Short mmCIF file of C-alpha atoms and ligand atoms in Angstrom, two decimals:
data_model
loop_
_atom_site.label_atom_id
_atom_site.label_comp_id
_atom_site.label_asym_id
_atom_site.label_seq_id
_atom_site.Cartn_x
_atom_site.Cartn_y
_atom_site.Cartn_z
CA UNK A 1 13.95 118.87 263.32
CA UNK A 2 13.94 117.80 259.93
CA UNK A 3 14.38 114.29 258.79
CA UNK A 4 15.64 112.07 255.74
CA UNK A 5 13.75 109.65 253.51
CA UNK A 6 15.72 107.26 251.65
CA UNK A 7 13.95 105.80 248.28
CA UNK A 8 15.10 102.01 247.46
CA UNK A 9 14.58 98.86 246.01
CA UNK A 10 14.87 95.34 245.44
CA UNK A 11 14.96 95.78 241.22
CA UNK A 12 16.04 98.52 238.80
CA UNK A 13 12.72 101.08 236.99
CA UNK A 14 10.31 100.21 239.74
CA UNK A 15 9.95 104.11 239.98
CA UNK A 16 12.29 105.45 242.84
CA UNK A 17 13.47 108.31 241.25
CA UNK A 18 10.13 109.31 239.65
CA UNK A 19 8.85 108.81 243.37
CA UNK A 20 11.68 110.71 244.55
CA UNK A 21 11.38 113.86 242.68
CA UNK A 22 7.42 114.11 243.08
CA UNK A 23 7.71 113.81 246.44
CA UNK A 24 10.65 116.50 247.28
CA UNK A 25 8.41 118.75 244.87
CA UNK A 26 5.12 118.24 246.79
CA UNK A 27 7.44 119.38 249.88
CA UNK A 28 8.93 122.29 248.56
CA UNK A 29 5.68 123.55 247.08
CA UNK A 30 4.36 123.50 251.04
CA UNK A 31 7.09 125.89 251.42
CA UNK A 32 9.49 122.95 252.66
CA UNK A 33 12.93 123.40 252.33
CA UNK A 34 14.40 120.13 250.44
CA UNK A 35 17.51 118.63 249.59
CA UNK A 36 17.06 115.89 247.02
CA UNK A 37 19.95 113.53 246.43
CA UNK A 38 21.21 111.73 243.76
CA UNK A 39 23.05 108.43 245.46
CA UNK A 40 22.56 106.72 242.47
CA UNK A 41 25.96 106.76 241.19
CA UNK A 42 25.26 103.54 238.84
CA UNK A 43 22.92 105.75 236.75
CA UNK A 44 22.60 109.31 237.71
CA UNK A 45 19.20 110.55 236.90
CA UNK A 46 18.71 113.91 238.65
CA UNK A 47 20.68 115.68 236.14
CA UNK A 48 17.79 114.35 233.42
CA UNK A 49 15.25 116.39 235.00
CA UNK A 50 16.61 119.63 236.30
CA UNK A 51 19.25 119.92 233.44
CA UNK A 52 21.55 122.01 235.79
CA UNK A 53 24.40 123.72 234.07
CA UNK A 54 27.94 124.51 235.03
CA UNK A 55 28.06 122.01 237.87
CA UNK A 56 30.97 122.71 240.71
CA UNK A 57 30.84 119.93 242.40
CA UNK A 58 29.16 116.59 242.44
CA UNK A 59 27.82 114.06 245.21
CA UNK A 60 30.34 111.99 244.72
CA UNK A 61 33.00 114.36 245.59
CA UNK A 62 31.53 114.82 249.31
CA UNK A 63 31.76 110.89 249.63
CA UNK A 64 35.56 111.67 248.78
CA UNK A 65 35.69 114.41 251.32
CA UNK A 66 36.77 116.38 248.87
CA UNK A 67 33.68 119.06 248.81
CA UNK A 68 31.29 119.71 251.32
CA UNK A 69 27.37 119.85 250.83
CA UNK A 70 26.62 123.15 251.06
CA UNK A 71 29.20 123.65 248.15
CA UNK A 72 27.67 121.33 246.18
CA UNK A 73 23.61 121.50 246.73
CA UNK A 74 22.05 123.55 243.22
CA UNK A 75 18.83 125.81 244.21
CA UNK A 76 16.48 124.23 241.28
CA UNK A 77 13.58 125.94 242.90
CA UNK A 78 12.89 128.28 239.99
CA UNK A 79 11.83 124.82 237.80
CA UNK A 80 9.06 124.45 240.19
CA UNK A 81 7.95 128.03 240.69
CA UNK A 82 9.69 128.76 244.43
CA UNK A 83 12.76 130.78 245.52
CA UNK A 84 15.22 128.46 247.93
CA UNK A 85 12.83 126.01 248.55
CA UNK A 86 14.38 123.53 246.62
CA UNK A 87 17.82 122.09 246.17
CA UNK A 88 19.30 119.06 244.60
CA UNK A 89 23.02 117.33 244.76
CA UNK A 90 23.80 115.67 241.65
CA UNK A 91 25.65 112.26 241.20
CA UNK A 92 28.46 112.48 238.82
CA UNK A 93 27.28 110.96 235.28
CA UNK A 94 30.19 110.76 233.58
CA UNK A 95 31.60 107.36 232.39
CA UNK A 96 34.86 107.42 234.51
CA UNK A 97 32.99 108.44 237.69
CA UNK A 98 30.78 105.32 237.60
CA UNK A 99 32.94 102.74 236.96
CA UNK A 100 35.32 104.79 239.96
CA UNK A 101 32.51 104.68 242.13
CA UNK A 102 31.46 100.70 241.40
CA UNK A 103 35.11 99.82 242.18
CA UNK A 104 35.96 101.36 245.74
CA UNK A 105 37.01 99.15 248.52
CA UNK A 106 35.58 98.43 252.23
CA UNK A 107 37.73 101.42 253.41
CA UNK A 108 36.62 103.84 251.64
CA UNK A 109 32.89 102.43 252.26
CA UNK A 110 32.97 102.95 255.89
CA UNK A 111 34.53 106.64 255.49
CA UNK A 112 31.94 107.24 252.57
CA UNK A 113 29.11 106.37 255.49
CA UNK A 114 30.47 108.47 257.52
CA UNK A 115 30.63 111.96 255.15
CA UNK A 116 27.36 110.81 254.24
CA UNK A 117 26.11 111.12 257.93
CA UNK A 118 28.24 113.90 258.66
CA UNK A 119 26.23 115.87 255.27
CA UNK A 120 23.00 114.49 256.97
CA UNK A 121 23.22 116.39 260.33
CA UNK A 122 25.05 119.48 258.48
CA UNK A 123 21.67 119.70 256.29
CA UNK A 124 18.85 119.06 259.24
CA UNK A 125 21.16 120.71 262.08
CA UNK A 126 23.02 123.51 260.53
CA UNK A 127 21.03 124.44 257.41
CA UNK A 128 17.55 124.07 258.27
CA UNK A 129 16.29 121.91 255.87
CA UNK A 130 12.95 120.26 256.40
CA UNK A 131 13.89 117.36 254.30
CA UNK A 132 16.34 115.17 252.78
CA UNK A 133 15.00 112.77 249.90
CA UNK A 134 17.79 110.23 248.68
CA UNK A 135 17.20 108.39 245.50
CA UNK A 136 19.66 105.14 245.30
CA UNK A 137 20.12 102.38 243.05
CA UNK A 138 18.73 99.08 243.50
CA UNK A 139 19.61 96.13 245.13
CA UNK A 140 22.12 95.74 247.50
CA UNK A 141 24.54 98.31 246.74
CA UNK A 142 26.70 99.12 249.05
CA UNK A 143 26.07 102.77 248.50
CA UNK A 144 22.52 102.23 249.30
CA UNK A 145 22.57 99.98 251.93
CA UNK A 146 24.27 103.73 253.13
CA UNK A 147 21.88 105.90 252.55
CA UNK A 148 19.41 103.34 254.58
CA UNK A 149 21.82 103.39 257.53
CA UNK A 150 21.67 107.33 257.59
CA UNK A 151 17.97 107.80 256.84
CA UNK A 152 15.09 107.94 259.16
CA UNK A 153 12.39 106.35 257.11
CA UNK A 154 12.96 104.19 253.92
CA UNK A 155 10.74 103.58 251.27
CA UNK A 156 11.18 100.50 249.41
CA UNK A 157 9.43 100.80 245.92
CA UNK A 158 8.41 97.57 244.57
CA UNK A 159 6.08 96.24 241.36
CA UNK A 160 4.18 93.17 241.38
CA UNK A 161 6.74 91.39 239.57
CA UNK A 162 6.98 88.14 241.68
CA UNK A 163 11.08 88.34 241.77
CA UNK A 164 10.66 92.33 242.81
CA UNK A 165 8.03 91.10 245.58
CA UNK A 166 10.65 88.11 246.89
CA UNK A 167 13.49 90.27 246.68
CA UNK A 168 11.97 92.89 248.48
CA UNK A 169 10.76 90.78 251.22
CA UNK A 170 13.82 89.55 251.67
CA UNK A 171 15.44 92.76 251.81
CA UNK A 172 13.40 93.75 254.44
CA UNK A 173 13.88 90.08 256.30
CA UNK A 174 17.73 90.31 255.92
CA UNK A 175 18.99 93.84 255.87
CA UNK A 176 16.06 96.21 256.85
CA UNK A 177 14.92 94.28 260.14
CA UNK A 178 18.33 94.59 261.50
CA UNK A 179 18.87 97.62 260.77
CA UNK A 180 16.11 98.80 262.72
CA UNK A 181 15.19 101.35 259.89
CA UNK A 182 11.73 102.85 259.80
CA UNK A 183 10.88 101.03 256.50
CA UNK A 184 7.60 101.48 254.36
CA UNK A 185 6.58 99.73 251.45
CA UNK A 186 5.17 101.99 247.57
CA UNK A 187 3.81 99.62 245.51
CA UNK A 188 4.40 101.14 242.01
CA UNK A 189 2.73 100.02 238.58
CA UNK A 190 -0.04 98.24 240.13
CA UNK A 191 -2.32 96.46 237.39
CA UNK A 192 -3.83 93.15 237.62
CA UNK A 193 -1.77 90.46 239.66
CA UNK A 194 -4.35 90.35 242.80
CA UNK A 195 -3.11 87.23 244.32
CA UNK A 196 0.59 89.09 244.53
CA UNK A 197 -1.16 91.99 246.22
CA UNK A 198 -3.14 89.61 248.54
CA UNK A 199 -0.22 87.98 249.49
CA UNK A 200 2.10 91.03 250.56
CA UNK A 201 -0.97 92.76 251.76
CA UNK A 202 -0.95 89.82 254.10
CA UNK A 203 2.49 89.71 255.28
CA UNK A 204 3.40 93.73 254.84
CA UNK A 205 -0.34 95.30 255.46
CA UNK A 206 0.87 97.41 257.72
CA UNK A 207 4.11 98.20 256.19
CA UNK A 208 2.26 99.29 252.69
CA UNK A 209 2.00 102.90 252.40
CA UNK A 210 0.19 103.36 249.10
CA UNK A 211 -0.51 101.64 246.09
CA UNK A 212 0.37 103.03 242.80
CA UNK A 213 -1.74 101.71 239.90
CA UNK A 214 0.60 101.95 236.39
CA UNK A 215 -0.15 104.49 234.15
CA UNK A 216 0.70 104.61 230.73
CA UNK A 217 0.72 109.15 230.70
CA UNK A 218 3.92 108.76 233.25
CA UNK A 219 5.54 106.51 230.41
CA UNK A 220 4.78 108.96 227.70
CA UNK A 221 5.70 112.05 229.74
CA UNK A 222 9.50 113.63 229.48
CA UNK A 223 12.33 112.98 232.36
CA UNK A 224 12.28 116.58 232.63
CA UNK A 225 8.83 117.21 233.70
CA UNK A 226 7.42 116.39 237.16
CA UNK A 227 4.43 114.78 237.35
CA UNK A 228 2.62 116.89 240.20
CA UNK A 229 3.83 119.97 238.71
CA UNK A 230 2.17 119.02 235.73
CA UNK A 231 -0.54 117.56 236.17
CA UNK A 232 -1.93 118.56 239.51
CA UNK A 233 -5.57 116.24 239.09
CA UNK A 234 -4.33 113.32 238.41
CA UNK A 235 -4.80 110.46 240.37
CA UNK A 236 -1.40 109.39 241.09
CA UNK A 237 -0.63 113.26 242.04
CA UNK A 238 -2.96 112.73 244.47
CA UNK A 239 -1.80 109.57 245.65
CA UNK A 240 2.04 110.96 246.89
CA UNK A 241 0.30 114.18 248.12
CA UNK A 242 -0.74 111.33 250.85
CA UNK A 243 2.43 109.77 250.47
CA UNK A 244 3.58 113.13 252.01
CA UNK A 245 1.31 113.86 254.52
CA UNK A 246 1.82 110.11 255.94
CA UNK A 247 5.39 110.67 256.58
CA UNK A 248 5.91 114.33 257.29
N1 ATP B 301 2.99 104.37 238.07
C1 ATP B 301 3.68 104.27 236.92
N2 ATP B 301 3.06 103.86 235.79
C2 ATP B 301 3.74 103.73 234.64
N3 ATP B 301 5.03 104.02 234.49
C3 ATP B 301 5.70 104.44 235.57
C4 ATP B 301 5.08 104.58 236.84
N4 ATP B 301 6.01 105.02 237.72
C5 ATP B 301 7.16 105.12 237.03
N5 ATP B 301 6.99 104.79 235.74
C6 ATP B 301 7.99 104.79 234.66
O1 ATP B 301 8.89 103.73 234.88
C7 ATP B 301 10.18 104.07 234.43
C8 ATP B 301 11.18 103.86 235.55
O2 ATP B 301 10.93 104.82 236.57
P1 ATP B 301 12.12 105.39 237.44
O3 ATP B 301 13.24 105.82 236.59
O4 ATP B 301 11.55 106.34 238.40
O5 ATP B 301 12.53 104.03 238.18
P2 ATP B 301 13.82 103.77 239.09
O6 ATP B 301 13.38 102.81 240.13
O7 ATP B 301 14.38 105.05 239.55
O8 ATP B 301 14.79 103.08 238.05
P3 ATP B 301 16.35 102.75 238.28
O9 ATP B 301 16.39 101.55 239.18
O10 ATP B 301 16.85 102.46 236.91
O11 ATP B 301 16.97 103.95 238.90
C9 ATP B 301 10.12 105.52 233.97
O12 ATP B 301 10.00 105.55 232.58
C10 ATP B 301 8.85 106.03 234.63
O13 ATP B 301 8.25 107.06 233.90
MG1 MG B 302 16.30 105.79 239.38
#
């Protein structure tokens, strides 16, 4: 049985979408069959990478209930070398669609929870997929908050910032512990700042699942190219190859 990782955060460019697509890629190169998501319907970013053209349907249509996931899922396997290994749901990027999406009400919320779970089982149960990456937008989105409620394992990816470190911990204290979610902590852009990492390694050591030093060749690279694709030495390559292997 397959399962679902969700990718959060407490603040905006800590790296869950570059964490996101690296890891559904290291899958889907073992031969895994993945279904990334874009539930980041503030600022879409799939769309940056694969480039997919002639789009039916859109992620946020199957919150609607107006599509259904298999409808909607885009075989971008060829980008990475495979045949139906992996597949991606965009999030609508279009101006109208986010502010639509920022402005729905508690109703729709609860029905939007349940599509999402009801695409979760369809994918692991029906379809045979191996995995199910969701990359969300920060904070406490309601959206997000979501895709944590239907995953099996969150990721929280966090900097050293000290605001990104308090937020997070008390996203875990106040939302995450309740929730009884499976919940892991990347730290991303690690340089310097060893007192921060003392003090979270303290609280969260066993929580921490890697730490990510920054890296000033991700900066310079393109959205559209994927990091272990790419460049299959390098040391943070290597690091979510373990990333992977920890939470298959
Ligand atoms: N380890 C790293 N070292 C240096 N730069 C990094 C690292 N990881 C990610 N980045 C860069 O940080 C920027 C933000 O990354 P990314 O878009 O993945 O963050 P995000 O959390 O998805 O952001 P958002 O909250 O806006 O969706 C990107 O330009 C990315 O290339
Ligand atoms: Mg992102």
């Amino acid at each position: 049985m397959g399962k679902m990782i969700t990718i959060h955060s407490y603040k905006g460019g800590t790296g869950k979408s570059q964490l996101s697509v690296n890891l559904a890629t290291v899958y889907a190169l073992r031969d895994k069959k993945v279904a990334l998501l874009d539930l980041d319907f503030r600022a879409p970013t799939l769309h940056e990478v694969f480039k997919p053209k002639n789009l039916k349907c859109f992620m946020n249509n199957i919150l609607d209930g107006r599509s259904s996931i298999d409808e909607c899922l885009v075989d971008c396997s060829s980008k990475i070398g495979k045949e139906n290994k992996l597949y991606v749901g965009f999030a609508d990027f279009s101006t109208e669609a986010i502010k639509e999406m920022v402005s729905r009400g508690r109703k729709w919320e609860i029905e939007a929870l349940k599509r999402l779970l009801n695409s979760r089982k369809k994918l692991l149960n029906e379809m045979e997929f191996d995995y199910i990456i969701a990359d969300t937008s920060p904070g406490i989105a309601y959206l997000s908050i979501n895709a944590a409620v239907a995953a099996d394992l969150v990721i929280l990816v966090t900097t050293l910032d000290e605001s990104d470190i308090s937020g997070t911990i008390k996203m875990i204290e106040e939302l995450y512990d309740i929730f009884e979610t499976k919940t892991l902590i990347a730290i991303n852009k690690a340089i310097g700042k060893r007192d921060v990492l003392n003090k979270i390694k303290e609280m969260y050591g066993e929580k921490i699942i890697e730490v990510l030093p920054c890296s000033c060749e991700i900066v310079e690279m393109s959205r559209s190219s994927i990091l272990v694709l790419e460049k299959p030495d390098h040391p943070i390559t290597k690091i979510i190859e373990r990333i992977a292997e920890k939470i298959s």
